[in-house]
XYZ file of C-alpha atoms in Angstrom:
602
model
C -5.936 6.911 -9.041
C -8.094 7.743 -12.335
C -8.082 11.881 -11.339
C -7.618 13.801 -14.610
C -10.669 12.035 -16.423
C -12.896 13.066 -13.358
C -11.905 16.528 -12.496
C -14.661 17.911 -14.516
C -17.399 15.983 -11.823
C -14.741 17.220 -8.618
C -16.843 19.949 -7.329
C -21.155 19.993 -6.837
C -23.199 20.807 -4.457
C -24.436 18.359 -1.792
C -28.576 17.376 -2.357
C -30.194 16.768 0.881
C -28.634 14.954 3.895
C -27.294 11.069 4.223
C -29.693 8.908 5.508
C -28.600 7.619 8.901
C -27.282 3.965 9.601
C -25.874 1.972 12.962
C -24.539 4.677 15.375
C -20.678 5.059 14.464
C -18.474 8.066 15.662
C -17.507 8.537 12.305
C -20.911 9.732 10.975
C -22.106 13.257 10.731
C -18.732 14.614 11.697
C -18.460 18.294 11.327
C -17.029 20.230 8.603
C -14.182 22.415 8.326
C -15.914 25.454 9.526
C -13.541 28.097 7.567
C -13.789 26.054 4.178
C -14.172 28.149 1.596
C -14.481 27.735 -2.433
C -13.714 28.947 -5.356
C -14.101 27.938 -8.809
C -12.462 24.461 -9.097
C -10.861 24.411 -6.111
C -11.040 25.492 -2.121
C -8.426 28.280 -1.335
C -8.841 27.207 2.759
C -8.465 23.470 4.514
C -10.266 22.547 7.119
C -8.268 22.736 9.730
C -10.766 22.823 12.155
C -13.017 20.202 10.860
C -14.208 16.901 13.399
C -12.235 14.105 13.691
C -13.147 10.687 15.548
C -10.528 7.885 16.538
C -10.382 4.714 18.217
C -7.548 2.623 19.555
C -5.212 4.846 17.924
C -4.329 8.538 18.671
C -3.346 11.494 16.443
C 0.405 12.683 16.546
C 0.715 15.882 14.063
C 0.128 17.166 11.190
C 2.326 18.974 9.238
C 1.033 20.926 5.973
C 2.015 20.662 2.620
C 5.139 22.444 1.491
C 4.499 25.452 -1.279
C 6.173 23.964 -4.777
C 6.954 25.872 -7.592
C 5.073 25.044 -10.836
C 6.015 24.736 -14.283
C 6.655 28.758 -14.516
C 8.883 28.570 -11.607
C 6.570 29.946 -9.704
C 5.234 29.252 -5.975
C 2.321 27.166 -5.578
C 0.756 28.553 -1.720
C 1.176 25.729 0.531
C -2.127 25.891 1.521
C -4.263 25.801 -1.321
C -6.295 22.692 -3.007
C -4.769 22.836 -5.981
C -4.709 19.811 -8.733
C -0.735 20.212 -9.609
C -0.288 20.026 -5.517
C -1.370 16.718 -4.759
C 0.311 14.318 -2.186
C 0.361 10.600 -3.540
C 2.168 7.870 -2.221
C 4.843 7.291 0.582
C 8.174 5.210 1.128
C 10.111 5.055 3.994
C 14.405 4.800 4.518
C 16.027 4.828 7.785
C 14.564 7.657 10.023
C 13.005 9.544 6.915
C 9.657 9.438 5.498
C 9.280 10.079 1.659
C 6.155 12.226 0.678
C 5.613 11.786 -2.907
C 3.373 14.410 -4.536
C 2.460 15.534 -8.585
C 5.563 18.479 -8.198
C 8.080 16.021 -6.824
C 8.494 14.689 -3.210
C 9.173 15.960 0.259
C 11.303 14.263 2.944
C 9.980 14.610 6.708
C 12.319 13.382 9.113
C 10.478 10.909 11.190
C 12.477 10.204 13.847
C 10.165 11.496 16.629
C 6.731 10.610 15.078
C 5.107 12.902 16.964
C 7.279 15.774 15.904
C 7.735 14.699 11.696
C 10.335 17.655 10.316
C 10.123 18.236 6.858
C 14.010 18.590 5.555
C 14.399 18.479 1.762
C 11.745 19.530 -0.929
C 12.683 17.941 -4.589
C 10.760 19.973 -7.533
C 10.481 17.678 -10.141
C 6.915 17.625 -12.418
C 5.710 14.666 -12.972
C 2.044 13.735 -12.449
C 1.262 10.907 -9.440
C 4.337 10.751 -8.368
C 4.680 7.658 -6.641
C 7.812 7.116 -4.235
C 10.003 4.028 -3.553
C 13.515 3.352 -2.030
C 16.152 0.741 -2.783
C 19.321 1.457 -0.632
C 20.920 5.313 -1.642
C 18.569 5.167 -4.702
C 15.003 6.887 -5.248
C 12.324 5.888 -7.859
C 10.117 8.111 -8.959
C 6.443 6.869 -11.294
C 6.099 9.869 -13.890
C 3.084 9.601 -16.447
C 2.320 13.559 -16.847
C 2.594 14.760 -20.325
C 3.942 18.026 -18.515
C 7.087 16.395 -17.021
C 10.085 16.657 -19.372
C 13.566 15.139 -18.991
C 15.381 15.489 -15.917
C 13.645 18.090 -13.592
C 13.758 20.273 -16.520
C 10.316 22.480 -16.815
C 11.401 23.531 -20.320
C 8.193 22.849 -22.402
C 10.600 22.900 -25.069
C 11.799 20.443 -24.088
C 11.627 16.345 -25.403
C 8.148 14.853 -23.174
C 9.049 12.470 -20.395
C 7.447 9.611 -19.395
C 8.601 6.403 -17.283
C 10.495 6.329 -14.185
C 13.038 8.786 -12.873
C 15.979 7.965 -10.743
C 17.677 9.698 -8.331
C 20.961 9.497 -5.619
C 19.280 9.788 -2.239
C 22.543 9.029 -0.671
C 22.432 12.901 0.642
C 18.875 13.410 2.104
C 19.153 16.920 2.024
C 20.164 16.995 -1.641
C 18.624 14.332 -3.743
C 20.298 13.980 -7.569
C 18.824 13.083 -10.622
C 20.501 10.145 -11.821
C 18.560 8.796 -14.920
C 15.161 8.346 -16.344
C 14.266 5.261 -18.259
C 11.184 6.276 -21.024
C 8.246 4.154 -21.101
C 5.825 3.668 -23.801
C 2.388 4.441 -21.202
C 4.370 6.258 -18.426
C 4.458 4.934 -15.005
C 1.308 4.892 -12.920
C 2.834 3.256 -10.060
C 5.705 0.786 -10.112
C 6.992 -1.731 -8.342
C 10.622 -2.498 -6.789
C 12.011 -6.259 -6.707
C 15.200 -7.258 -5.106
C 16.702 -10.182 -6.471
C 17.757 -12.781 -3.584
C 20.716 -14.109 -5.728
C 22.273 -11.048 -7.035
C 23.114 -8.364 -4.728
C 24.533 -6.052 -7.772
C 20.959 -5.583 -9.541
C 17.290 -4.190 -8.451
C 14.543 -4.429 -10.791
C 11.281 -2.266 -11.184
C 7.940 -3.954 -12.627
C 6.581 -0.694 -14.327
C 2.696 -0.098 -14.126
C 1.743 1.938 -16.922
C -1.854 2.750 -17.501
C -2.231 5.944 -19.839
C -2.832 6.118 -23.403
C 0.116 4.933 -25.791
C 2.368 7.306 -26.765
C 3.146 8.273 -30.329
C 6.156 6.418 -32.291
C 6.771 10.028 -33.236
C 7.408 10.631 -29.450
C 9.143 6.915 -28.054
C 10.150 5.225 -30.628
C 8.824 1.599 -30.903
C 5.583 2.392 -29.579
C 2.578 1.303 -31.220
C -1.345 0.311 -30.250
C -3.165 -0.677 -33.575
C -6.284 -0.937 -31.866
C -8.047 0.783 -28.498
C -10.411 -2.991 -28.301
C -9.937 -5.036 -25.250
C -10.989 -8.252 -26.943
C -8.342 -10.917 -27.568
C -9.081 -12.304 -31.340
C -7.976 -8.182 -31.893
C -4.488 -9.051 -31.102
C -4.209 -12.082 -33.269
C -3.294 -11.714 -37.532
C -5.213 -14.184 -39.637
C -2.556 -17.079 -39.169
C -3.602 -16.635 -35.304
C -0.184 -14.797 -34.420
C 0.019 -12.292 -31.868
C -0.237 -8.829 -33.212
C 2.323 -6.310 -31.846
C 0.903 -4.100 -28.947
C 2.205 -1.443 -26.367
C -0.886 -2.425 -24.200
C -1.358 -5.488 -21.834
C 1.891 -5.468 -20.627
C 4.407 -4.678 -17.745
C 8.194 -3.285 -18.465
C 10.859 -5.157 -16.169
C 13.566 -2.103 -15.838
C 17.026 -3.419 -14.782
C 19.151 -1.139 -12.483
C 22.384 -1.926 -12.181
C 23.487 -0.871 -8.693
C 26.854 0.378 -9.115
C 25.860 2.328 -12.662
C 22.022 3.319 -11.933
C 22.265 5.769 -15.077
C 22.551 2.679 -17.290
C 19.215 1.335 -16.548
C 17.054 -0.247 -19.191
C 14.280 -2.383 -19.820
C 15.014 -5.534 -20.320
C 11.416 -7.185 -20.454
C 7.801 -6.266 -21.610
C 5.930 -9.032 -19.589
C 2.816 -10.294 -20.651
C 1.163 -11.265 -18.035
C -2.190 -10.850 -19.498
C -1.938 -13.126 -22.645
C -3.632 -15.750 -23.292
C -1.696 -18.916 -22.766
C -3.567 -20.995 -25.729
C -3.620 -18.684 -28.545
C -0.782 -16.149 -27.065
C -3.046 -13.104 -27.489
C -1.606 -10.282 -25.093
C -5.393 -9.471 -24.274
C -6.050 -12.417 -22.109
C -7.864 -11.498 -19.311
C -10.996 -9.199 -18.782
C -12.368 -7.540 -21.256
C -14.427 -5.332 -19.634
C -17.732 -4.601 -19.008
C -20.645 -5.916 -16.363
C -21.600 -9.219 -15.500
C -24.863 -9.206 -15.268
C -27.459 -7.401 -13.183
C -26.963 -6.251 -10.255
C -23.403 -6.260 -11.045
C -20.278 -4.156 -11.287
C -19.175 -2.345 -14.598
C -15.656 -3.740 -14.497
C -12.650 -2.193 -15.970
C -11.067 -4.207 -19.184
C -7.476 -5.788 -17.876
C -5.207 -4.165 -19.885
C -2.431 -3.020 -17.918
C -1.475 -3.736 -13.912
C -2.567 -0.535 -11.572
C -0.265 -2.162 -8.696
C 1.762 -5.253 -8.003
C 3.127 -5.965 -4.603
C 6.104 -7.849 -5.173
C 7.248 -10.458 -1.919
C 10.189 -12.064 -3.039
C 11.196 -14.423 0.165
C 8.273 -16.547 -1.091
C 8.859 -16.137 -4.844
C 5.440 -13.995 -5.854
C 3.889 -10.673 -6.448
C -0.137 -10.303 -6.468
C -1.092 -8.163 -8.988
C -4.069 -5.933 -9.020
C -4.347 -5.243 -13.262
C -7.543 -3.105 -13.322
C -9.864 -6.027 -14.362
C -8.629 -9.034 -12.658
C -6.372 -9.920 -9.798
C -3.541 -12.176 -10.439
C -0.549 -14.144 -8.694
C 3.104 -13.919 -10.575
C 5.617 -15.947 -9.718
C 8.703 -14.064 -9.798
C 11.080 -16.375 -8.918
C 12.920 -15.565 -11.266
C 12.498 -11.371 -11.315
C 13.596 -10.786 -14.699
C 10.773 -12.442 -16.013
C 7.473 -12.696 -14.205
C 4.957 -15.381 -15.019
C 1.505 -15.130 -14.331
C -0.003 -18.126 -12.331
C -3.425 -17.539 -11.467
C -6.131 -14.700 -12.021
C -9.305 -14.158 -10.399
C -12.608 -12.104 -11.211
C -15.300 -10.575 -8.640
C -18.442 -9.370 -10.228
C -18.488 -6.846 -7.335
C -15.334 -5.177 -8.533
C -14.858 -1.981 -10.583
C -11.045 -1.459 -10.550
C -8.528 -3.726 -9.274
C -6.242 -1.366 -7.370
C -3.722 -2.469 -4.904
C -2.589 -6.054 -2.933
C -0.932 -6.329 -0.118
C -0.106 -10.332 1.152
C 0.427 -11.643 4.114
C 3.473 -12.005 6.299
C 3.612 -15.759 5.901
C 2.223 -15.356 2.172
C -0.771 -17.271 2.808
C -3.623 -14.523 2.122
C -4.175 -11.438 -0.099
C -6.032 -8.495 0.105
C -6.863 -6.088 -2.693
C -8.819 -3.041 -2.580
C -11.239 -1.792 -5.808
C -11.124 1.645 -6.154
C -14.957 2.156 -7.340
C -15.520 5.732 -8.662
C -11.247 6.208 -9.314
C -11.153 7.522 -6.044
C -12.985 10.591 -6.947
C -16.519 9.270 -5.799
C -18.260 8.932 -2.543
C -18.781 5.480 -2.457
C -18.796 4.996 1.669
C -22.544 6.060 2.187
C -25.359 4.423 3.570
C -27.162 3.664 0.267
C -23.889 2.383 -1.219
C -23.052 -1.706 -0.761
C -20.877 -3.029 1.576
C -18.883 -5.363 -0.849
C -18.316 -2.527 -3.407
C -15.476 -0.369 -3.192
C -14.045 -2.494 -0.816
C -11.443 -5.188 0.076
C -11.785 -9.084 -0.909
C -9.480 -10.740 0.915
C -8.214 -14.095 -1.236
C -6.258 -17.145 0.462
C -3.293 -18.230 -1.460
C -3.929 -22.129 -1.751
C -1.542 -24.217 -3.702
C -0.774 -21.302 -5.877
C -4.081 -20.353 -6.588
C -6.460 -17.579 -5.325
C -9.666 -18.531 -3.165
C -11.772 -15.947 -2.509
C -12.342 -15.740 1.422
C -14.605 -12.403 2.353
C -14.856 -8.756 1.756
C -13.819 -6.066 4.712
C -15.074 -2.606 4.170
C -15.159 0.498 6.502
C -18.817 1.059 7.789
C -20.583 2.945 5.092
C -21.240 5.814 7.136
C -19.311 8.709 5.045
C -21.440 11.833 3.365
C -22.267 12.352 -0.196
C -19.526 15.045 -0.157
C -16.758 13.123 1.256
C -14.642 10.747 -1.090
C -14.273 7.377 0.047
C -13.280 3.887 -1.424
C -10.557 1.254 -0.457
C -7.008 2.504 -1.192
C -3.226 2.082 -0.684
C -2.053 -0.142 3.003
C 0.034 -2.062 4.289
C 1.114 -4.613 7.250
C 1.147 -3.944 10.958
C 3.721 -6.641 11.998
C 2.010 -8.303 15.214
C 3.373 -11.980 15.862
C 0.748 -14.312 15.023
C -1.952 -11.446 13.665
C -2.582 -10.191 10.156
C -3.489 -6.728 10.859
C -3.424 -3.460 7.975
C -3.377 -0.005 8.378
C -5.344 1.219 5.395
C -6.341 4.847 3.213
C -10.215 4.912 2.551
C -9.332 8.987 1.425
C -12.034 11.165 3.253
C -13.295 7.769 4.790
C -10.154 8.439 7.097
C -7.674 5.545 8.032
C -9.063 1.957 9.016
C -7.364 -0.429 10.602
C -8.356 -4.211 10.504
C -7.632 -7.717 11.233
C -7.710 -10.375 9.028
C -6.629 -12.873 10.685
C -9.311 -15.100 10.371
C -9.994 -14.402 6.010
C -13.292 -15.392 6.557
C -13.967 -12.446 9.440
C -12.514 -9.527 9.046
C -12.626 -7.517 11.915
C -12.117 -3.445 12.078
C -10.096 -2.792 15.183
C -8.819 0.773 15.417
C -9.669 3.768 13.106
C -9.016 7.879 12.457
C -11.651 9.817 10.533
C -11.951 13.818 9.827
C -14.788 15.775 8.917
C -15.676 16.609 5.142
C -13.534 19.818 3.732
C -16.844 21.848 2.834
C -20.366 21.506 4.760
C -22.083 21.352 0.988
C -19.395 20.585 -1.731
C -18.023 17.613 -2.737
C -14.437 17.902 -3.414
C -12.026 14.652 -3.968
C -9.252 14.310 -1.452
C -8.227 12.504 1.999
C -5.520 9.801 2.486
C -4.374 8.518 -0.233
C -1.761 6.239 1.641
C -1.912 5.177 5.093
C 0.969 2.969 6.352
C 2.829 1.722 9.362
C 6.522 2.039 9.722
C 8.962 1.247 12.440
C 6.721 1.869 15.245
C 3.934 4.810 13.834
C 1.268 5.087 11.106
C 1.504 7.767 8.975
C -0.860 9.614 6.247
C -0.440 11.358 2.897
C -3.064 13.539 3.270
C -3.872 14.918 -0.432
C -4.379 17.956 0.577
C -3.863 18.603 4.047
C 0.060 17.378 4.286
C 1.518 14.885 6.232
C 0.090 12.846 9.363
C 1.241 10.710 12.037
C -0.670 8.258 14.213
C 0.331 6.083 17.381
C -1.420 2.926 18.382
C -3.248 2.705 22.053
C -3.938 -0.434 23.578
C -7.413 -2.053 23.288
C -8.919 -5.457 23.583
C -8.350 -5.622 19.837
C -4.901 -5.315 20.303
C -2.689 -5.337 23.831
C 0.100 -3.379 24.810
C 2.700 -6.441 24.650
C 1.612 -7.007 21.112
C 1.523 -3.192 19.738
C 5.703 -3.086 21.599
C 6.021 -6.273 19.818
C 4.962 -4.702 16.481
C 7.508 -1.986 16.949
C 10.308 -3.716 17.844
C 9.898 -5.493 13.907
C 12.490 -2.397 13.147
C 12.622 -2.356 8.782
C 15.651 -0.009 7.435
C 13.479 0.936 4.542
C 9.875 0.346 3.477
C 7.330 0.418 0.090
C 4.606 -0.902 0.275
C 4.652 -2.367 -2.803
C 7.713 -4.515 -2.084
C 7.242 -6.541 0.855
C 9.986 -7.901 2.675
C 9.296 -10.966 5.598
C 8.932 -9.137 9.400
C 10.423 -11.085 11.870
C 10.794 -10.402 15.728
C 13.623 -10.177 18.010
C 14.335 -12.882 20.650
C 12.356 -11.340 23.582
C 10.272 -11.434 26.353
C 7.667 -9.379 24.500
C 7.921 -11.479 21.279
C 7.106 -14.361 23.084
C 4.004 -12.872 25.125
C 2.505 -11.315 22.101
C 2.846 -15.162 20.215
C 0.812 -16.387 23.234
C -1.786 -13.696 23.182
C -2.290 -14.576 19.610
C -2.345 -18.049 20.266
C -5.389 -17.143 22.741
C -7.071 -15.072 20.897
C -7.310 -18.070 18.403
C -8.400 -20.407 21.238
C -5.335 -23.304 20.258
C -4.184 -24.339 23.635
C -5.606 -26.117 26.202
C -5.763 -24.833 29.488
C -2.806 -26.026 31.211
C -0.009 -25.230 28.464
C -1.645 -22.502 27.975
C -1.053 -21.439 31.986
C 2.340 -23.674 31.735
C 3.319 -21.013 28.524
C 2.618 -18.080 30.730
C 3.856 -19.134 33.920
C 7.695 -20.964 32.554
C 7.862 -17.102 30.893
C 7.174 -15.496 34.069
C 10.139 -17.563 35.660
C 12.246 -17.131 32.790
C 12.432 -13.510 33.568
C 12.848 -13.458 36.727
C 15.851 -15.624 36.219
C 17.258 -13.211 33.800
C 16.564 -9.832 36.135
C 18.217 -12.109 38.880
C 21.187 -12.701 37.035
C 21.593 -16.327 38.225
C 22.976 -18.768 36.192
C 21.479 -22.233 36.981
C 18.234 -20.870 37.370
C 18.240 -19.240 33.995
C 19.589 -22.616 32.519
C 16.294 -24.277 34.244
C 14.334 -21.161 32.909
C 15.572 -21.894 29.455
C 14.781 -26.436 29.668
C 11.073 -24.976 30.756
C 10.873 -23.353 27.455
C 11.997 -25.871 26.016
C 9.573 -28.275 27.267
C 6.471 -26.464 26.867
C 7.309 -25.730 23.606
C 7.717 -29.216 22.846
C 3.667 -29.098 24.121
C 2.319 -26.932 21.380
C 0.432 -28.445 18.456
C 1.283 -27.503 14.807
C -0.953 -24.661 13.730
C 0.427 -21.985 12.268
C 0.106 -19.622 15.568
C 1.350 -22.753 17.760
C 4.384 -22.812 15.024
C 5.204 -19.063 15.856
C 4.799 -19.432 19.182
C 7.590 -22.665 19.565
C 9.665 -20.810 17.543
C 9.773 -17.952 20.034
C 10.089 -20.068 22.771
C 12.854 -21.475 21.733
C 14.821 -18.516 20.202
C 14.314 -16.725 23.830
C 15.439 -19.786 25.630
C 18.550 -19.901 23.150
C 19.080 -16.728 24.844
C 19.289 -17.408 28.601
C-alpha cells in the first residue's frame, strides 16, 4: 500500500454529498456518530457507525492492542495513529496472525466468534506483512525506523529486508534472523519446495527507494529512468541495477539464522537485449486511459507450487512465473490493462486455471468506489490461464456506491474452498468486505458482502480492511484501524448450506495468502452434495443423472446410518455407476471423483 507518499492528502473535508446510484444497502450508511478529529489523525473510532451485510453475519470485533513506539512508550489502543496500523494476516493451526507497522498480534481463533488476542510482538518495522512456514514467522520490514533485531536503538545499524522469528511458542515468539535487502520488503512471498522438505524459500517484494552502498553494501541504482536502453552500456550489456528485480531468500529449516539470498531474479528483463527494465515503463495509454505505474519491482506474487507457478502483480504489468524450479523463477507471460493504475495482488484458482488481480488505484489512500468513479478502475480483472499464457476474461468490482470520504479500491483476498465454485472473500478498505464468484471468468457475480459506515460524517481519512480472508471455516478482517474482525457465512441462493459445511470441512493447518496450497475435500456425504449443486448451478447434467446423482446419494446414506452391509455394498456399485454417467467437464470431473472416493468408503 503506497501510504507514506500520501499522508499529506489523508485528511480534508468532504464537498457536497455523493450523487446517488442503483439502491444498495451499502450506500449512505451512517457515520460513526462519536468520531472526532484532530490534527492528522481521529483520537475516537467509530464504533457506532452503520454497517450493512448480506449472506454473511458479523462475529466480533476485537480492538487493536496499545504498542509501544520507538521511545518505549505506549501507543493508546484506540487511537488512529500512522505507526499503529494493522496490515496483513496469516494463519497457523488455531491462531490468527495480525500483522501491523509495530510488530504483530496473535488472536487465538479457535472459537471465531470469540477471537482472544494472546501474544503481542513489538518489533518496528513499517507494513509489516505476516506469513507462516511450520514453527517459523516471516516478517516484510521496509521502514527506515526499524533497526536490527527488535532493537529501537536509533543508534543503531538501519534494517531493512525480512525478519525471522521461532513461533514454535505462541506465547513467546523469538527473533531468529533478519536477512538485509537492498529496497526492504514490501510484501513477500513464501514457496515450499515439493522435492526438498529441508528448505523454504521467500520471493522478496521490495518496492522503496535503493538504499545507499554506504548503508548495504552492493547496492547500487545508477539511474531513477524506467526505460530499458537505460540499463544497457554502449556494447548493449546490461548495466548493473538494484531495481527490477526480486531476491529468492533460502531458509534452511533446521538453521533458519543462516538464511541468505541466493537469487536476484529478473523477471522484468527483457529477453532480447537482457535489459532488467523490460516491462512497463510507465505512464498512460492514451485518452481516456489509466496513468500506469512503471514495472519496476513486484508489489505481490502468489506463489502455487502443486501446479508449478506464481502470478505476479509487479506494479505495471501482471505476469505468470514458472517456479518449478523455486530457486529460480522464470517469467512466462505478462499482460497490460490500460484500465490499470497499480498492479497489486493475484490470487489463482484452485485448479490453476484463472487469476484475479486487484489495482490498487489511488495506493489505497483514495476514494475510488463512488458513483462518478468507473467500474473497471480500481478493480479486479480476472485473467484465464490458457496454455501458459494470460487471457483477459472480465473485470468484478464492488458497486460504486462508497462516499467521497470513505477509502475504497480492490485489495488483499483469498479463496473460499467450495467444490466445484471459485468464490473470494476480498478487502475493498472502507468499501467493506465483498465476496464474489467467479466461476464463470466472464460473469462475475457478487454474492455475500459486510460494509461499515465512514469514520467521520465530513473527513476523509484512509483506513478499512486491508485484508479480508477465509480460514478453516470463518472470514476474518484486519481492520486498519479498528482491530480485528470475524465473519460467518449464512446460507443463500448464492451459496447453500451443504456447500458453505463443505467449504469448512477443507481444514488447512496454516494459511498466507500469498502461498497457495491445493484445497481438497474429505470423502463425504456433504462433499459429494455440494459437487452436485455445483454441477447444477452450471446446468451440466441432464435430467435423469442428475435425479439418479441425488437419489443413489440419498440411498447411500441410508445404507450407512443402517449399518447394513450388502446394502451399503449396493449403495457404493450405484455410485459407481452414475458416476460412470457424468460427462468430462471440469465440474462433472469433481463430481466423479467424489462419487467415487465416498463409495470407496462404504
Amino acid at each position: 500500500m503506497a501510504l507514506a507518499a500520501a499522508v499529506s492528502m489523508l485528511v480534508m473535508t468532504l464537498p457536497a454529498g455523493a450523487v446517488a446510484q442503483d439502491a444498495d444497502p451499502r450506500e449512505g450508511l451512517a457515520p460513526g456518530s462519536d468520531a472526532t478529529s484532530g490534527g492528522n489523525a481521529f483520537t475516537v473510532p467509530n464504533a457506532d457507525a452503520a454497517t450493512a451485510a448480506s449472506n454473511m453475519e458479523f462475529l466480533a470485533n476485537r480492538p487493536k492492542p496499545a504498542w509501544t513506539n520507538a521511545a518505549g512508550q505506549e501507543s493508546a489502543a484506540a487511537a488512529f495513529n500512522y505507526s499503529n496500523i494493522n496490515s496483513d494476516l496469516a494463519f497457523t493451526g488455531d491462531h490468527a496472525i495480525s500483522g501491523n507497522y509495530r510488530g504483530f498480534g496473535i488472536y487465538d481463533v479457535s472459537d471465531p466468534a470469540n477471537p482472544v488476542l494472546e501474544t503481542i510482538v513489538n518489533c518496528v518495522g513499517g507494513q509489516g506483512d505476516v506469513s507462516v512456514y511450520g514453527d517459523l514467522l516471516f516478517q516484510s520490514v521496509e521502514s527506515t525506523s526499524a533497526r536490527l533485531g527488535c532493537n529501537n536503538d536509533a543508534s543503531q545499524p538501519v534494517f531493512r529486508g525480512v525478519r525471522i522469528f521461532d513461533i514454535s511458542d505462541l506465547e513467546n515468539p523469538q527473533y531468529v534472523a533478519g536477512v538485509q535487502t537492498c529496497r526492504g520488503s514490501h510484501t513477500h512471498t513464501v514457496v515450499e519446495d515439493l522435492n526438498d522438505d529441508d528448505t523454504v524459500y521467500v520471493y522478496v517484494s521490495g518496492t522503496a527507494g535503493v538504499r545507499p552502498a554506504t548503508q548495504l553494501a552492493g547496492c547500487t541504482n545508477p539511474t531513477n529512468s524506467n526505460q530499458a536502453s537505460a540499463y544497457l552500456d554502449a556494447d548493449g550489456n546490461p548495466i548493473a541495477t538494484s531495481r527490477f528485480q526480486v531476491e529468492v531468500i533460502e531458509v534452511p529449516l533446521d538453521a533458519p539464522e543462516d538464511a541468505a539470498i541466493i537469487n536476484e531474479a529478473r523477471l522484468m528483463a527483457d529477453p532480447v537485449t537482457g535489459s532488467p527494465a523490460g516491462l512497463w515503463p510507465g505512464g498512460n495509454h492514451g485518452p481516456g486511459t489509466q496513468n500506469t505505474a512503471a514495472t519496476d519491482a513486484c508489489h505481490d506474487i502468489t506463489a502455487y507450487p502443486e501446479i508449478g507457478l506464481a502470478a505476479g502483480a509487479c506494479e505495471g504489468n501482471g505476469i505468470l512465473i514458472d517456479i518449478s524450479d523455486p530457486r529460480n523463477p522464470v517469467r512466462i507471460d505478462e499482460v497490460l490493462d490500460p484500465n490499470f493504475a497499480y498492479w497489486h495482488s493475484a490470487t489463482i484458482s484452485n485448479d490453476g486455471t484463472k487469476v484475479v488481480f486487484t489495482d490498487e488505484w489511488g495506493g489505497g489512500v483514495g476514494a475510488r468506489c463512488r458513483p462518478q468513479d468507473p467500474d473497471n478502475w480500481g478493480a479486479n480483472a480476472i485473467f484465464d490461464i490458457v496454455d501458459g499464457r494470460l487471457e483477459f476474461a472480465s473485470y468484478y468490482k464492488v458497486p460504486n456506491v462508497q462516499a467521497d470520504n470513505e477509502t475504497c479500491v480492490a485489495h488483499n483476498g483469498n479463496l473460499i474452498p467450495v467444490p466445484g465454485r471459485d468464490i473470494m472473500a476480498q478487502a475493498w478498505y472502507e468499501g467493506g468486505v465483498s465476496v464474489f464468484d467467479f466461476t464463470d471468468s466472464s460473469n462475475p457475480v457478487e454474492i455475500a458482502f459486510f460494509d461499515r459506515g465512514p469514520y467521520h460524517p465530513e473527513v476523509f481519512h484512509q483506513g478499512g480492511y486491508w485484508s479480508a480472508y477465509w480460514y478453516n471455516g470463518a472470514i476474518y478482517g484486519n481492520e486498519i484501524f479498528l482491530g480485528f474482525d470475524s465473519f460467518g457465512l449464512t446460507p443463500s441462493e448464492h451459496l447453500n448450506e451443504v456447500e458453505i459445511a463443505a467449504a469448512v470441512s477443507a481444514e488447512l493447518s496454516e494459511h498466507n495468502a500469498q502461498a497457495q496450497v491445493e484445497y481438497t475435500w474429505p470423502a463425504s456425504f456433504t462433499t459429494v452434495r455440494a459437487w452436485h449443486s455445483a454441477a447444477q448451478r452450471q446446468d451440466v447434467l441432464a435430467a435423469e443423472i442428475d435425479a439418479n446423482v441425488a437419489k443413489f446419494v440419498d440411498r447411500a446414506e441410508a445404507a450407512t446410518q443402517a449399518n447394513n452391509a450388502a446394502q451399503r455394498r449396493n449403495a457404493a456399485a450405484q455410485l459407481r455407476a452414475v458416476s460412470n454417467q457424468l460427462g468430462d467437464s471440469s465440474v462433472e470431473q469433481g463430481l466423479r471423483d467424489a462419487l467415487r472416493e465416498l463409495a470407496d468408503t462404504l
